[in-house]
Amino acid sequence: MPSIYVDSILTAIPWTLHSEPFSPEFTAFLRPKPLLDFYTDRYKPMETSRLAASEDDMEMTGANGSRGPAVEVEEVSDGGLRAWLTVAGVMLVQMAGFGYCSSYGVFQDYYTRVYITNASPLAISWVGSLSAFLLNASGLITGPLYDRGYFSIMFYSGYFLSVLCLYLLSLAKPNHLYQVFLSQGLGFGIAGGLINLPTFAILPALQA
């Protein structure tokens, strides 16, 4: 569209709430222009004076008159051998808790075909669903308890309860879904929840 038509149209159309036409800047913005000129005007190279000014802005004057970077980056200590052993321990705990709950599909396949043949796959899936839910939802309780300093109590309680539930699971009789549900679904879900979030939260405390 020729620019003369754009000028005539924009001048004839007033604002909705005002009787004045569009501003000259807005009219110039809508006027067609070559694509190369558009990018040349939009992305002009930074001038040397502006570049020097931006470099000055990146520095600040301290209380003693010295100049340094505006943002100081604090170095975080590595933590040493004890910290990395704690990371390895958290990994093993998560494998025994979160990993065990996440691999319930293997258990369900065995329960459906061999061990609990009198129940539907939907009913058997509630065992793993409840365990995974309690593993994550228990953070609403274990989080505040961790903040109050009950990490050791929750960790050892969850560890003991998980071992107990696995032992009771081995005593569950075939075609007795409720026994598997109570031991693997309810019991182990609570046990995993007691050690899941606290072990995650202990890692940032190593840098304190």
mmCIF file of C-alpha atoms in Angstrom, residues 104-105 107-109 112 119-131 185:
data_model
loop_
_atom_site.group_PDB
_atom_site.id
_atom_site.type_symbol
_atom_site.label_atom_id
_atom_site.label_comp_id
_atom_site.label_asym_id
_atom_site.label_seq_id
_atom_site.Cartn_x
_atom_site.Cartn_y
_atom_site.Cartn_z
ATOM 1 C CA TYR A 104 5.245 -51.196 41.795
ATOM 2 C CA GLY A 105 4.351 -52.172 38.236
ATOM 3 C CA PHE A 107 4.702 -56.244 41.777
ATOM 4 C CA GLN A 108 1.311 -55.681 40.174
ATOM 5 C CA ASP A 109 2.178 -57.922 37.251
ATOM 6 C CA THR A 112 -2.297 -60.207 38.902
ATOM 7 C CA ALA A 119 -8.910 -59.546 42.480
ATOM 8 C CA SER A 120 -9.092 -57.271 39.477
ATOM 9 C CA PRO A 121 -6.038 -55.360 38.240
ATOM 10 C CA LEU A 122 -7.828 -52.130 39.159
ATOM 11 C CA ALA A 123 -8.183 -53.206 42.778
ATOM 12 C CA ILE A 124 -4.566 -54.351 42.921
ATOM 13 C CA SER A 125 -3.370 -51.028 41.510
ATOM 14 C CA TRP A 126 -4.735 -49.251 44.587
ATOM 15 C CA VAL A 127 -1.831 -50.669 46.581
ATOM 16 C CA GLY A 128 0.776 -48.823 44.546
ATOM 17 C CA SER A 129 -1.393 -45.724 44.174
ATOM 18 C CA LEU A 130 -1.841 -45.335 47.918
ATOM 19 C CA SER A 131 1.840 -45.931 48.572
ATOM 20 C CA GLY A 185 0.275 -49.776 50.417
#
